[in-house]
Structures are given as structure tokens and as C-alpha cells.
PDB file of C-alpha atoms in Angstrom:
ATOM      1  CA  UNK A   1      -0.808  -0.151   0.045  1.00  0.00           C
ATOM      2  CA  UNK A   2       2.518   2.457   0.941  1.00  0.00           C
ATOM      3  CA  UNK A   3       4.749   1.403  -2.443  1.00  0.00           C
ATOM      4  CA  UNK A   4       1.657   1.957  -4.093  1.00  0.00           C
ATOM      5  CA  UNK A   5       0.538   5.512  -2.296  1.00  0.00           C
ATOM      6  CA  UNK A   6       4.534   6.604  -3.733  1.00  0.00           C
ATOM      7  CA  UNK A   7       4.795   6.060  -6.905  1.00  0.00           C
ATOM      8  CA  UNK A   8       0.349   7.667  -7.627  1.00  0.00           C
ATOM      9  CA  UNK A   9       2.834  10.938  -5.655  1.00  0.00           C
ATOM     10  CA  UNK A  10       5.500  10.166  -8.185  1.00  0.00           C
ATOM     11  CA  UNK A  11       3.312  10.073 -10.434  1.00  0.00           C
ATOM     12  CA  UNK A  12       1.268  13.381 -10.197  1.00  0.00           C
ATOM     13  CA  UNK A  13       4.670  15.259  -9.145  1.00  0.00           C
ATOM     14  CA  UNK A  14       6.274  14.180 -12.493  1.00  0.00           C
ATOM     15  CA  UNK A  15       2.761  15.063 -14.490  1.00  0.00           C
ATOM     16  CA  UNK A  16       2.655  18.576 -11.985  1.00  0.00           C
ATOM     17  CA  UNK A  17       6.244  19.187 -12.652  1.00  0.00           C
ATOM     18  CA  UNK A  18       5.719  18.033 -16.938  1.00  0.00           C
ATOM     19  CA  UNK A  19       3.205  21.040 -16.559  1.00  0.00           C
ATOM     20  CA  UNK A  20       4.690  23.218 -15.245  1.00  0.00           C
ATOM     21  CA  UNK A  21       7.738  23.085 -17.531  1.00  0.00           C
ATOM     22  CA  UNK A  22       5.249  23.567 -20.564  1.00  0.00           C
ATOM     23  CA  UNK A  23       3.676  27.093 -19.238  1.00  0.00           C
ATOM     24  CA  UNK A  24       7.585  28.483 -18.545  1.00  0.00           C
ATOM     25  CA  UNK A  25       8.636  26.989 -22.245  1.00  0.00           C
ATOM     26  CA  UNK A  26       5.027  28.456 -23.925  1.00  0.00           C
ATOM     27  CA  UNK A  27       5.272  31.493 -21.438  1.00  0.00           C
ATOM     28  CA  UNK A  28       9.910  32.294 -21.838  1.00  0.00           C
ATOM     29  CA  UNK A  29       9.325  31.478 -26.284  1.00  0.00           C
ATOM     30  CA  UNK A  30       6.588  33.977 -26.500  1.00  0.00           C
ATOM     31  CA  UNK A  31      10.064  36.570 -26.143  1.00  0.00           C
ATOM     32  CA  UNK A  32      10.829  36.089 -29.002  1.00  0.00           C
ATOM     33  CA  UNK A  33       9.694  38.957 -31.072  1.00  0.00           C
ATOM     34  CA  UNK A  34      10.837  41.393 -27.712  1.00  0.00           C
ATOM     35  CA  UNK A  35      15.054  41.100 -28.714  1.00  0.00           C
ATOM     36  CA  UNK A  36      14.155  40.338 -32.286  1.00  0.00           C
ATOM     37  CA  UNK A  37      12.399  43.831 -33.427  1.00  0.00           C
ATOM     38  CA  UNK A  38      14.779  46.328 -31.603  1.00  0.00           C
ATOM     39  CA  UNK A  39      17.486  44.378 -33.064  1.00  0.00           C
ATOM     40  CA  UNK A  40      16.532  44.770 -36.606  1.00  0.00           C
ATOM     41  CA  UNK A  41      15.151  47.772 -35.453  1.00  0.00           C
ATOM     42  CA  UNK A  42      18.763  48.769 -35.697  1.00  0.00           C
ATOM     43  CA  UNK A  43      19.343  47.529 -39.214  1.00  0.00           C
ATOM     44  CA  UNK A  44      20.928  43.931 -38.209  1.00  0.00           C
ATOM     45  CA  UNK A  45      20.047  40.725 -40.027  1.00  0.00           C
ATOM     46  CA  UNK A  46      18.479  38.136 -39.726  1.00  0.00           C
ATOM     47  CA  UNK A  47      21.107  35.286 -39.759  1.00  0.00           C
ATOM     48  CA  UNK A  48      22.484  38.158 -37.573  1.00  0.00           C
ATOM     49  CA  UNK A  49      20.589  37.647 -34.870  1.00  0.00           C
ATOM     50  CA  UNK A  50      19.754  34.208 -34.846  1.00  0.00           C
ATOM     51  CA  UNK A  51      23.736  33.580 -34.565  1.00  0.00           C
ATOM     52  CA  UNK A  52      24.364  35.952 -31.391  1.00  0.00           C
ATOM     53  CA  UNK A  53      21.050  33.859 -30.399  1.00  0.00           C
ATOM     54  CA  UNK A  54      21.895  31.028 -30.272  1.00  0.00           C
ATOM     55  CA  UNK A  55      26.131  31.224 -29.622  1.00  0.00           C
ATOM     56  CA  UNK A  56      25.089  33.029 -26.441  1.00  0.00           C
ATOM     57  CA  UNK A  57      22.720  30.625 -25.539  1.00  0.00           C
ATOM     58  CA  UNK A  58      25.675  28.290 -26.005  1.00  0.00           C
ATOM     59  CA  UNK A  59      27.647  30.224 -23.358  1.00  0.00           C
ATOM     60  CA  UNK A  60      25.428  29.918 -21.272  1.00  0.00           C
ATOM     61  CA  UNK A  61      24.953  26.194 -21.428  1.00  0.00           C
ATOM     62  CA  UNK A  62      27.928  25.798 -21.095  1.00  0.00           C
ATOM     63  CA  UNK A  63      28.518  27.826 -18.092  1.00  0.00           C
ATOM     64  CA  UNK A  64      26.063  26.463 -16.652  1.00  0.00           C
ATOM     65  CA  UNK A  65      27.776  22.590 -17.216  1.00  0.00           C
ATOM     66  CA  UNK A  66      30.566  23.396 -15.970  1.00  0.00           C
ATOM     67  CA  UNK A  67      29.672  24.922 -13.074  1.00  0.00           C
ATOM     68  CA  UNK A  68      27.702  21.573 -11.650  1.00  0.00           C
ATOM     69  CA  UNK A  69      30.732  19.719 -13.108  1.00  0.00           C
ATOM     70  CA  UNK A  70      28.753  17.972 -15.854  1.00  0.00           C
ATOM     71  CA  UNK A  71      30.425  16.084 -18.552  1.00  0.00           C
ATOM     72  CA  UNK A  72      30.090  16.779 -22.245  1.00  0.00           C
ATOM     73  CA  UNK A  73      30.686  13.394 -23.864  1.00  0.00           C
ATOM     74  CA  UNK A  74      28.018  12.168 -26.051  1.00  0.00           C
ATOM     75  CA  UNK A  75      27.943   8.750 -28.400  1.00  0.00           C
ATOM     76  CA  UNK A  76      28.255   8.568 -32.094  1.00  0.00           C
ATOM     77  CA  UNK A  77      25.180   8.148 -32.608  1.00  0.00           C
ATOM     78  CA  UNK A  78      23.042  10.576 -30.593  1.00  0.00           C
ATOM     79  CA  UNK A  79      25.421  13.159 -32.071  1.00  0.00           C
ATOM     80  CA  UNK A  80      23.819  12.543 -34.927  1.00  0.00           C
ATOM     81  CA  UNK A  81      20.461  12.818 -33.344  1.00  0.00           C
ATOM     82  CA  UNK A  82      21.249  15.706 -32.006  1.00  0.00           C
ATOM     83  CA  UNK A  83      21.693  17.790 -35.636  1.00  0.00           C
ATOM     84  CA  UNK A  84      19.153  16.146 -36.648  1.00  0.00           C
ATOM     85  CA  UNK A  85      17.109  17.760 -33.364  1.00  0.00           C
ATOM     86  CA  UNK A  86      19.185  20.743 -33.947  1.00  0.00           C
ATOM     87  CA  UNK A  87      18.836  21.683 -37.178  1.00  0.00           C
ATOM     88  CA  UNK A  88      14.454  21.308 -36.533  1.00  0.00           C
ATOM     89  CA  UNK A  89      15.324  24.266 -34.184  1.00  0.00           C
ATOM     90  CA  UNK A  90      17.288  26.244 -35.675  1.00  0.00           C
ATOM     91  CA  UNK A  91      15.219  25.710 -39.169  1.00  0.00           C
ATOM     92  CA  UNK A  92      12.728  26.786 -37.137  1.00  0.00           C
ATOM     93  CA  UNK A  93      13.342  29.858 -35.722  1.00  0.00           C
ATOM     94  CA  UNK A  94      15.293  31.386 -39.012  1.00  0.00           C
ATOM     95  CA  UNK A  95      11.626  30.625 -40.596  1.00  0.00           C
ATOM     96  CA  UNK A  96       9.933  32.746 -37.641  1.00  0.00           C
ATOM     97  CA  UNK A  97      12.383  35.668 -37.606  1.00  0.00           C
ATOM     98  CA  UNK A  98      11.927  36.422 -41.314  1.00  0.00           C
ATOM     99  CA  UNK A  99       8.241  36.468 -40.842  1.00  0.00           C
ATOM    100  CA  UNK A 100       8.861  39.152 -39.228  1.00  0.00           C
ATOM    101  CA  UNK A 101       9.596  41.257 -41.645  1.00  0.00           C
ATOM    102  CA  UNK A 102       6.334  40.402 -43.155  1.00  0.00           C
ATOM    103  CA  UNK A 103       3.790  40.743 -41.009  1.00  0.00           C
ATOM    104  CA  UNK A 104       2.949  41.903 -37.424  1.00  0.00           C
ATOM    105  CA  UNK A 105       5.313  39.739 -34.281  1.00  0.00           C
ATOM    106  CA  UNK A 106       2.193  39.008 -33.065  1.00  0.00           C
ATOM    107  CA  UNK A 107      -0.065  37.934 -35.796  1.00  0.00           C
ATOM    108  CA  UNK A 108       3.020  35.872 -36.790  1.00  0.00           C
ATOM    109  CA  UNK A 109       3.650  33.912 -33.589  1.00  0.00           C
ATOM    110  CA  UNK A 110      -0.803  33.220 -32.723  1.00  0.00           C
ATOM    111  CA  UNK A 111       0.564  31.495 -36.280  1.00  0.00           C
ATOM    112  CA  UNK A 112       3.069  30.148 -34.956  1.00  0.00           C
ATOM    113  CA  UNK A 113       0.596  27.824 -32.254  1.00  0.00           C
ATOM    114  CA  UNK A 114      -0.095  25.828 -34.939  1.00  0.00           C
ATOM    115  CA  UNK A 115       2.303  23.424 -34.342  1.00  0.00           C
ATOM    116  CA  UNK A 116      -0.097  21.085 -31.574  1.00  0.00           C
ATOM    117  CA  UNK A 117      -2.236  20.821 -34.518  1.00  0.00           C
ATOM    118  CA  UNK A 118       0.634  19.548 -36.605  1.00  0.00           C
ATOM    119  CA  UNK A 119       2.114  17.464 -33.945  1.00  0.00           C
ATOM    120  CA  UNK A 120      -1.344  15.453 -33.754  1.00  0.00           C
ATOM    121  CA  UNK A 121      -1.014  15.033 -37.263  1.00  0.00           C
ATOM    122  CA  UNK A 122       2.491  14.117 -37.908  1.00  0.00           C
ATOM    123  CA  UNK A 123       1.180  11.376 -34.979  1.00  0.00           C
ATOM    124  CA  UNK A 124      -1.548   9.782 -36.974  1.00  0.00           C
ATOM    125  CA  UNK A 125       0.463   9.745 -40.151  1.00  0.00           C
ATOM    126  CA  UNK A 126       3.723   8.201 -38.834  1.00  0.00           C
ATOM    127  CA  UNK A 127       2.466   6.383 -35.230  1.00  0.00           C
ATOM    128  CA  UNK A 128      -0.609   5.532 -36.493  1.00  0.00           C
ATOM    129  CA  UNK A 129      -2.641   7.320 -33.423  1.00  0.00           C
ATOM    130  CA  UNK A 130      -6.573   7.093 -34.183  1.00  0.00           C
ATOM    131  CA  UNK A 131      -8.116   9.843 -36.058  1.00  0.00           C
ATOM    132  CA  UNK A 132     -11.491  10.922 -33.787  1.00  0.00           C
ATOM    133  CA  UNK A 133     -13.578  13.012 -34.573  1.00  0.00           C
ATOM    134  CA  UNK A 134     -11.942  15.432 -31.849  1.00  0.00           C
ATOM    135  CA  UNK A 135      -9.521  16.073 -33.776  1.00  0.00           C
ATOM    136  CA  UNK A 136     -10.641  16.315 -37.836  1.00  0.00           C
ATOM    137  CA  UNK A 137     -12.674  19.313 -36.074  1.00  0.00           C
ATOM    138  CA  UNK A 138      -9.405  20.506 -34.176  1.00  0.00           C
ATOM    139  CA  UNK A 139      -8.185  21.280 -37.008  1.00  0.00           C
ATOM    140  CA  UNK A 140     -10.587  23.055 -39.204  1.00  0.00           C
ATOM    141  CA  UNK A 141     -11.202  25.162 -35.783  1.00  0.00           C
ATOM    142  CA  UNK A 142      -7.695  26.341 -36.160  1.00  0.00           C
ATOM    143  CA  UNK A 143      -7.841  26.472 -39.919  1.00  0.00           C
ATOM    144  CA  UNK A 144     -10.736  29.007 -39.092  1.00  0.00           C
ATOM    145  CA  UNK A 145      -8.412  30.667 -37.288  1.00  0.00           C
ATOM    146  CA  UNK A 146      -5.289  31.492 -39.166  1.00  0.00           C
ATOM    147  CA  UNK A 147      -7.747  32.537 -41.593  1.00  0.00           C
ATOM    148  CA  UNK A 148      -9.137  35.578 -39.616  1.00  0.00           C
ATOM    149  CA  UNK A 149      -5.423  36.442 -38.505  1.00  0.00           C
ATOM    150  CA  UNK A 150      -4.654  36.689 -42.419  1.00  0.00           C
ATOM    151  CA  UNK A 151      -6.794  39.542 -43.383  1.00  0.00           C
ATOM    152  CA  UNK A 152      -5.003  43.038 -40.883  1.00  0.00           C
ATOM    153  CA  UNK A 153      -7.217  46.593 -40.501  1.00  0.00           C
ATOM    154  CA  UNK A 154      -9.486  47.347 -42.805  1.00  0.00           C
ATOM    155  CA  UNK A 155      -8.965  45.641 -46.428  1.00  0.00           C
ATOM    156  CA  UNK A 156      -5.429  45.270 -45.469  1.00  0.00           C
ATOM    157  CA  UNK A 157      -3.588  41.672 -46.344  1.00  0.00           C
ATOM    158  CA  UNK A 158      -0.694  39.681 -44.991  1.00  0.00           C
ATOM    159  CA  UNK A 159       1.798  38.523 -46.835  1.00  0.00           C
ATOM    160  CA  UNK A 160       1.116  35.125 -48.316  1.00  0.00           C
ATOM    161  CA  UNK A 161       4.970  34.625 -48.424  1.00  0.00           C
ATOM    162  CA  UNK A 162       4.903  35.425 -44.338  1.00  0.00           C
ATOM    163  CA  UNK A 163       1.711  33.119 -43.296  1.00  0.00           C
ATOM    164  CA  UNK A 164       4.257  30.483 -45.302  1.00  0.00           C
ATOM    165  CA  UNK A 165       7.047  31.454 -43.139  1.00  0.00           C
ATOM    166  CA  UNK A 166       6.058  31.005 -39.532  1.00  0.00           C
ATOM    167  CA  UNK A 167       3.140  27.081 -40.977  1.00  0.00           C
ATOM    168  CA  UNK A 168       6.866  25.533 -42.431  1.00  0.00           C
ATOM    169  CA  UNK A 169       8.371  26.810 -38.716  1.00  0.00           C
ATOM    170  CA  UNK A 170       5.203  25.312 -36.951  1.00  0.00           C
ATOM    171  CA  UNK A 171       6.149  22.056 -38.544  1.00  0.00           C
ATOM    172  CA  UNK A 172       9.299  21.991 -38.405  1.00  0.00           C
ATOM    173  CA  UNK A 173       8.678  23.031 -34.596  1.00  0.00           C
ATOM    174  CA  UNK A 174       6.070  19.934 -34.691  1.00  0.00           C
ATOM    175  CA  UNK A 175       8.652  17.862 -36.187  1.00  0.00           C
ATOM    176  CA  UNK A 176      11.655  18.746 -33.255  1.00  0.00           C
ATOM    177  CA  UNK A 177       8.859  18.512 -30.135  1.00  0.00           C
ATOM    178  CA  UNK A 178       8.158  14.634 -31.568  1.00  0.00           C
ATOM    179  CA  UNK A 179      11.781  13.406 -31.827  1.00  0.00           C
ATOM    180  CA  UNK A 180      12.835  14.659 -28.683  1.00  0.00           C
ATOM    181  CA  UNK A 181       9.588  12.469 -27.376  1.00  0.00           C
ATOM    182  CA  UNK A 182      11.477   9.507 -28.786  1.00  0.00           C
ATOM    183  CA  UNK A 183      14.994  10.310 -28.327  1.00  0.00           C
ATOM    184  CA  UNK A 184      15.223   8.830 -24.956  1.00  0.00           C
ATOM    185  CA  UNK A 185      18.938   8.749 -23.177  1.00  0.00           C
ATOM    186  CA  UNK A 186      19.622   9.421 -19.197  1.00  0.00           C
ATOM    187  CA  UNK A 187      21.239  13.239 -20.551  1.00  0.00           C
ATOM    188  CA  UNK A 188      20.419  15.588 -17.963  1.00  0.00           C
ATOM    189  CA  UNK A 189      18.003  18.596 -19.290  1.00  0.00           C
ATOM    190  CA  UNK A 190      20.624  20.977 -19.638  1.00  0.00           C
ATOM    191  CA  UNK A 191      23.020  18.268 -21.120  1.00  0.00           C
ATOM    192  CA  UNK A 192      20.375  17.455 -23.849  1.00  0.00           C
ATOM    193  CA  UNK A 193      19.391  20.839 -24.084  1.00  0.00           C
ATOM    194  CA  UNK A 194      23.830  22.243 -24.947  1.00  0.00           C
ATOM    195  CA  UNK A 195      23.671  19.952 -27.876  1.00  0.00           C
ATOM    196  CA  UNK A 196      21.038  20.816 -29.219  1.00  0.00           C
ATOM    197  CA  UNK A 197      21.171  24.409 -29.285  1.00  0.00           C
ATOM    198  CA  UNK A 198      24.839  23.941 -29.824  1.00  0.00           C
ATOM    199  CA  UNK A 199      23.975  21.837 -33.702  1.00  0.00           C
ATOM    200  CA  UNK A 200      21.695  24.667 -34.125  1.00  0.00           C
ATOM    201  CA  UNK A 201      23.487  26.853 -34.177  1.00  0.00           C
ATOM    202  CA  UNK A 202      26.093  25.364 -36.727  1.00  0.00           C
ATOM    203  CA  UNK A 203      23.021  25.335 -38.862  1.00  0.00           C
ATOM    204  CA  UNK A 204      22.370  28.336 -38.288  1.00  0.00           C
ATOM    205  CA  UNK A 205      25.815  28.647 -39.490  1.00  0.00           C
ATOM    206  CA  UNK A 206      25.518  27.588 -43.110  1.00  0.00           C
ATOM    207  CA  UNK A 207      22.426  29.314 -42.877  1.00  0.00           C
ATOM    208  CA  UNK A 208      24.298  32.613 -43.244  1.00  0.00           C
ATOM    209  CA  UNK A 209      26.714  31.121 -45.933  1.00  0.00           C
ATOM    210  CA  UNK A 210      23.903  30.005 -47.866  1.00  0.00           C
ATOM    211  CA  UNK A 211      21.481  33.587 -47.422  1.00  0.00           C
ATOM    212  CA  UNK A 212      24.267  35.270 -47.453  1.00  0.00           C
ATOM    213  CA  UNK A 213      23.919  37.154 -44.250  1.00  0.00           C
ATOM    214  CA  UNK A 214      26.765  38.132 -43.089  1.00  0.00           C
ATOM    215  CA  UNK A 215      27.537  38.332 -39.579  1.00  0.00           C
ATOM    216  CA  UNK A 216      26.577  42.213 -38.243  1.00  0.00           C
ATOM    217  CA  UNK A 217      28.660  43.475 -35.037  1.00  0.00           C
ATOM    218  CA  UNK A 218      26.603  44.328 -32.014  1.00  0.00           C
ATOM    219  CA  UNK A 219      26.757  47.869 -30.500  1.00  0.00           C
ATOM    220  CA  UNK A 220      26.246  48.959 -27.289  1.00  0.00           C
ATOM    221  CA  UNK A 221      24.333  47.509 -24.095  1.00  0.00           C
ATOM    222  CA  UNK A 222      20.775  48.408 -25.905  1.00  0.00           C
ATOM    223  CA  UNK A 223      21.435  45.526 -29.247  1.00  0.00           C
ATOM    224  CA  UNK A 224      23.503  43.110 -26.297  1.00  0.00           C
ATOM    225  CA  UNK A 225      20.814  43.101 -24.120  1.00  0.00           C
ATOM    226  CA  UNK A 226      18.405  42.379 -26.694  1.00  0.00           C
ATOM    227  CA  UNK A 227      21.262  39.993 -27.323  1.00  0.00           C
ATOM    228  CA  UNK A 228      21.394  38.316 -23.984  1.00  0.00           C
ATOM    229  CA  UNK A 229      17.532  38.207 -24.035  1.00  0.00           C
ATOM    230  CA  UNK A 230      16.776  35.728 -26.549  1.00  0.00           C
ATOM    231  CA  UNK A 231      20.199  33.671 -25.913  1.00  0.00           C
ATOM    232  CA  UNK A 232      18.374  33.648 -22.273  1.00  0.00           C
ATOM    233  CA  UNK A 233      14.808  33.142 -22.224  1.00  0.00           C
ATOM    234  CA  UNK A 234      13.720  31.904 -25.865  1.00  0.00           C
ATOM    235  CA  UNK A 235      16.447  29.964 -26.059  1.00  0.00           C
ATOM    236  CA  UNK A 236      18.084  28.173 -22.684  1.00  0.00           C
ATOM    237  CA  UNK A 237      15.296  28.138 -20.542  1.00  0.00           C
ATOM    238  CA  UNK A 238      12.597  28.020 -22.713  1.00  0.00           C
ATOM    239  CA  UNK A 239      13.787  24.633 -24.435  1.00  0.00           C
ATOM    240  CA  UNK A 240      15.726  24.023 -21.168  1.00  0.00           C
ATOM    241  CA  UNK A 241      12.134  23.206 -19.933  1.00  0.00           C
ATOM    242  CA  UNK A 242      10.536  21.438 -22.760  1.00  0.00           C
ATOM    243  CA  UNK A 243      12.898  18.866 -22.920  1.00  0.00           C
ATOM    244  CA  UNK A 244      11.522  18.675 -19.367  1.00  0.00           C
ATOM    245  CA  UNK A 245       7.802  18.351 -20.276  1.00  0.00           C
ATOM    246  CA  UNK A 246       8.445  16.194 -22.918  1.00  0.00           C
ATOM    247  CA  UNK A 247      10.108  13.868 -20.842  1.00  0.00           C
ATOM    248  CA  UNK A 248       7.380  13.753 -18.263  1.00  0.00           C
ATOM    249  CA  UNK A 249       3.818  14.490 -19.749  1.00  0.00           C
ATOM    250  CA  UNK A 250       4.912  13.716 -23.710  1.00  0.00           C
ATOM    251  CA  UNK A 251       4.626  15.359 -26.886  1.00  0.00           C
ATOM    252  CA  UNK A 252       1.760  16.009 -27.590  1.00  0.00           C
ATOM    253  CA  UNK A 253       0.437  17.583 -24.470  1.00  0.00           C
ATOM    254  CA  UNK A 254       3.795  19.652 -24.004  1.00  0.00           C
ATOM    255  CA  UNK A 255       2.854  21.250 -27.423  1.00  0.00           C
ATOM    256  CA  UNK A 256      -0.977  21.492 -25.822  1.00  0.00           C
ATOM    257  CA  UNK A 257       1.450  24.002 -22.948  1.00  0.00           C
ATOM    258  CA  UNK A 258       1.964  26.934 -25.971  1.00  0.00           C
ATOM    259  CA  UNK A 259      -1.771  27.826 -25.761  1.00  0.00           C
ATOM    260  CA  UNK A 260       0.461  31.638 -23.183  1.00  0.00           C
ATOM    261  CA  UNK A 261       2.794  31.851 -26.851  1.00  0.00           C
ATOM    262  CA  UNK A 262       0.719  33.351 -29.409  1.00  0.00           C
ATOM    263  CA  UNK A 263      -0.655  35.063 -25.745  1.00  0.00           C
ATOM    264  CA  UNK A 264       3.209  36.610 -23.958  1.00  0.00           C
ATOM    265  CA  UNK A 265       3.715  37.598 -28.201  1.00  0.00           C
ATOM    266  CA  UNK A 266       0.243  39.941 -29.097  1.00  0.00           C
ATOM    267  CA  UNK A 267       0.805  41.811 -25.299  1.00  0.00           C
ATOM    268  CA  UNK A 268       4.534  42.323 -26.820  1.00  0.00           C
ATOM    269  CA  UNK A 269       3.572  43.301 -29.184  1.00  0.00           C
ATOM    270  CA  UNK A 270       0.372  45.377 -28.098  1.00  0.00           C
ATOM    271  CA  UNK A 271       2.765  47.682 -25.226  1.00  0.00           C
ATOM    272  CA  UNK A 272       5.667  47.758 -26.229  1.00  0.00           C
ATOM    273  CA  UNK A 273       5.554  48.088 -30.423  1.00  0.00           C
ATOM    274  CA  UNK A 274       2.635  49.335 -30.132  1.00  0.00           C
ATOM    275  CA  UNK A 275       0.721  46.810 -32.842  1.00  0.00           C
ATOM    276  CA  UNK A 276      -3.070  46.976 -33.474  1.00  0.00           C
ATOM    277  CA  UNK A 277      -5.505  44.656 -31.357  1.00  0.00           C
ATOM    278  CA  UNK A 278      -8.040  44.088 -33.258  1.00  0.00           C
ATOM    279  CA  UNK A 279     -11.440  42.284 -32.396  1.00  0.00           C
ATOM    280  CA  UNK A 280     -10.375  39.519 -36.180  1.00  0.00           C
ATOM    281  CA  UNK A 281      -7.524  38.305 -34.002  1.00  0.00           C
ATOM    282  CA  UNK A 282      -8.962  38.370 -30.895  1.00  0.00           C
ATOM    283  CA  UNK A 283     -11.075  35.786 -32.379  1.00  0.00           C
ATOM    284  CA  UNK A 284      -8.473  34.230 -34.348  1.00  0.00           C
ATOM    285  CA  UNK A 285      -6.749  33.296 -31.335  1.00  0.00           C
ATOM    286  CA  UNK A 286      -9.859  31.914 -29.188  1.00  0.00           C
ATOM    287  CA  UNK A 287     -10.494  30.211 -32.451  1.00  0.00           C
ATOM    288  CA  UNK A 288      -7.198  29.190 -32.149  1.00  0.00           C
ATOM    289  CA  UNK A 289      -6.678  28.053 -28.704  1.00  0.00           C
ATOM    290  CA  UNK A 290     -10.177  25.948 -28.767  1.00  0.00           C
ATOM    291  CA  UNK A 291      -8.411  23.676 -31.242  1.00  0.00           C
ATOM    292  CA  UNK A 292      -5.764  22.564 -28.669  1.00  0.00           C
ATOM    293  CA  UNK A 293      -7.595  22.243 -25.918  1.00  0.00           C
ATOM    294  CA  UNK A 294     -10.221  19.777 -28.090  1.00  0.00           C
ATOM    295  CA  UNK A 295      -6.505  18.158 -27.975  1.00  0.00           C
ATOM    296  CA  UNK A 296      -5.939  18.602 -24.438  1.00  0.00           C
ATOM    297  CA  UNK A 297      -9.107  16.808 -23.632  1.00  0.00           C
ATOM    298  CA  UNK A 298      -9.123  13.616 -26.248  1.00  0.00           C
ATOM    299  CA  UNK A 299      -4.944  13.396 -25.053  1.00  0.00           C
ATOM    300  CA  UNK A 300      -5.916  12.781 -21.109  1.00  0.00           C
ATOM    301  CA  UNK A 301      -9.593  11.133 -22.038  1.00  0.00           C
TER     302      UNK A 301
END
């Protein structure tokens, strides 16, 4: 009896830990536009912003591991898997950051929240999860929400390229979440995420070379503060807590906790960057969140 009660307490503790980590992941990841738009305003290109975001995150994780005396060594087979994970995450970041040139950050980050729907679809396609009416209804609501977000104020239509870039970012992020869930290791969350970010940084370097984005130097405390914010909040802390969430509650519930991402991004966009919050945007957010809630209810059931 004592063993059973202990197991239940541990199980509940892990679930609480996982959901709390998922919520923190969403809040931290939703701060992406804060430092990004500040650097864009100073003329820093997307490649340079991502370069500093990832390299500073690598330094932070390395310092964290040195302080806690973590072992950096990994197996070659695991290195290949980390390279794939890092590429998924880095290219998702690239697509999102470039989309900021085409649409408001709040709208882009809200459309990004379609990744839980994509996660569910991929689970059906590749892991043979059963298609239910709730999944179908969720996808319908998500598409309707994105359609409402497609138009800006009045008769101004948002860029189709921006929509495509954000949806691509969502798809790659869904791949990342599912891949983390399928990657079973005994590595600590710090060590696991360090190698993801390290290979992500290498992917960013390759992207900059292909796209022709020269690495621009940061000047002044404001630009460096923005770079540090991007490295710490939406990278180090967000990915660290995402790893904890996925390992405790699974990939789909972890994706669902991202409901706070668009809320965080919209609040930043409205109160810091003066973006307009319209009724159409509000309805779109409600529809997307409703779609995700349906998936949560189905998964929990």
C-alpha cells in the first residue's frame, strides 16, 4: 500500500512538474519578438540575430554545465540525432524570424501556435494514432482561426509569404517536439539541450553562408541586452523547460501548453511595439486555442 501511494505521489509530482515546465516554456518562447524586433529596428539582419541568439545560448549552457560539473561527452550515434534536432529547431527559428519582416510579430507568433495541430497530424501519419472527430474539429477550428488572422486592419491583406514562413516554422517545431519525445537517453535536461543548441548554432552558420547574411557586430548595451535576452529566455530557458515537459507529460500535452505563446507575443506586440489588437485577431486566437483545448481533452481522456 505504501509503495502504491508513493508511486501515485511521484506520478502526480511528475505531471505537475511537466505541466509547469510546459507553461514556462510557452511564456519564455513567446518573448521571441521582444529582442528580435529591437535588433531589426537597428538594422541587424535575421541571420545575425539568430547567430548571436544561439552562440550566446551555447556559452550560457556551457557555463551551466561547467558549474554543475556535467560531462560534455556523448556517443556518435547520439551526436547525429542531436544534429537533426538542432537543425529542426534552428530552421524553425529562421522561418519565424524572417516572417517578422512580412507581418506583425503578434500575428506571426499566434499563427505559429498551429504546431500542436501539426503534431497531432504527424502522430496520426507516422505513429498510427487513431483519427477522431475531436482531431478533425480541432484542425477545422485552427484553420478558421488562421484564416481570420490572414487579414490585417481594414482591407490590408497580410503577406502570403509571411503566412507560409510561419506555417513552415510550426511544422519544423512539431518535428522537433516529436523527435525529442522519441529520443530516449539518460542525459540531464541541461546536457541534452546544450547539444541541441550547439548543433542549432552550426545550422545557423550554414544558413548565413547560403543566404548571404553577413554577421553584423552588435554595438551598445541595448543591442547586447537584446541578444542576451534572446539567448536566455526563448532559447536557454524555453528549450530547457521544453525538454523537462516532454519527458514528463509527452509531446502533445507539451505542445498544448504553448497556448500562452501567442498571448505573450501579442501582449509584447501591443504594449511595447504599439501593434493594434483587433476583434478579428481576438476571435482568431480564441478559435486556435479552442482547437488545442479539444486535443488536450482527447489526450487526457
